[in-house]
Short mmCIF file of C-alpha atoms in Angstrom, two decimals:
data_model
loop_
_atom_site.label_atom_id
_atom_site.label_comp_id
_atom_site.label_asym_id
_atom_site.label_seq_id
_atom_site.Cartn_x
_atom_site.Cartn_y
_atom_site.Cartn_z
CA UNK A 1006 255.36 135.29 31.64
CA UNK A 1007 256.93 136.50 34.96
CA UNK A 1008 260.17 135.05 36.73
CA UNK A 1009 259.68 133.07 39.54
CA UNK A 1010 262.52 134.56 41.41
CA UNK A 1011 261.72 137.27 43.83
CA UNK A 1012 264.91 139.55 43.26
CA UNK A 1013 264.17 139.67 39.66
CA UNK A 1014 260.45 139.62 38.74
CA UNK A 1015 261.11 140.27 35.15
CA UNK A 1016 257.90 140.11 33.36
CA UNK A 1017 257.39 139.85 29.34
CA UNK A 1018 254.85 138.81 26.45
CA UNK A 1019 256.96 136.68 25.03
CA UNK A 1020 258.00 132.81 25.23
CA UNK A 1021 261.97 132.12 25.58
CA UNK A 1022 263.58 130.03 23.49
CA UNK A 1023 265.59 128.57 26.41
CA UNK A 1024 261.99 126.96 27.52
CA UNK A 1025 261.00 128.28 30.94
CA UNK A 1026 264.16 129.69 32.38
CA UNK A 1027 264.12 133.43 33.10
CA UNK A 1028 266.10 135.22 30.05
CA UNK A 1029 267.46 138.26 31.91
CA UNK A 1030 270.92 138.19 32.64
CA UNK A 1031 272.29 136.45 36.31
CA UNK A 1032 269.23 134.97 36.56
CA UNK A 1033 268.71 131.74 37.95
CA UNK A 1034 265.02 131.65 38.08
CA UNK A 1035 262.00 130.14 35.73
CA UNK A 1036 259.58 131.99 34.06
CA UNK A 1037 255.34 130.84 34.84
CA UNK A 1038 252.78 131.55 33.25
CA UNK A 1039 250.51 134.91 34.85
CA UNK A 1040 247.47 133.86 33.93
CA UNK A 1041 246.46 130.15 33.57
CA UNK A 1042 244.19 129.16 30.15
CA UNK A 1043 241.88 128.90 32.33
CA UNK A 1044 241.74 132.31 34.29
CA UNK A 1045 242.46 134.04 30.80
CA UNK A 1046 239.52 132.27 29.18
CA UNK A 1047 236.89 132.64 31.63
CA UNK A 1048 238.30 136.42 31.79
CA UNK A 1049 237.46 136.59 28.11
CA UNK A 1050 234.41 135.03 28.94
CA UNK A 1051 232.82 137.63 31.12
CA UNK A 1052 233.95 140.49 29.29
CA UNK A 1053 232.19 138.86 25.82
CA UNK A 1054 228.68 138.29 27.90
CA UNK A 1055 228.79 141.63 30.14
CA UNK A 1056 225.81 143.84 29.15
CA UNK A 1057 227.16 147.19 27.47
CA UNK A 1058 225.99 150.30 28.86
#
């Protein structure tokens, strides 16, 4: 998850449990996703299928 807001760019693992607001303190903006399920899966994707050297 990273913060939408460009002052703060807080970036963590974890989901809030305010929803998608940014959980670091003065913070007006909304955490996003870094990755969409789809970018992460066909990430995961390529690595399973890559030939190992």
């Amino acid at each position: 998850m990273v913060c939408d807001d460009t002052t703060c760019g807080h970036q963590t693992r974890s989901m809030s449990v305010y929803g998608r607001r940014c959980v670091r303190p003065g913070c007006r903006g909304s955490a996003r996703l870094e990755y969409s399920d789809v970018e992460l899966y066909n990430q995961l994707r390529y690595f399973a299928t890559r030939p190992r050297t």
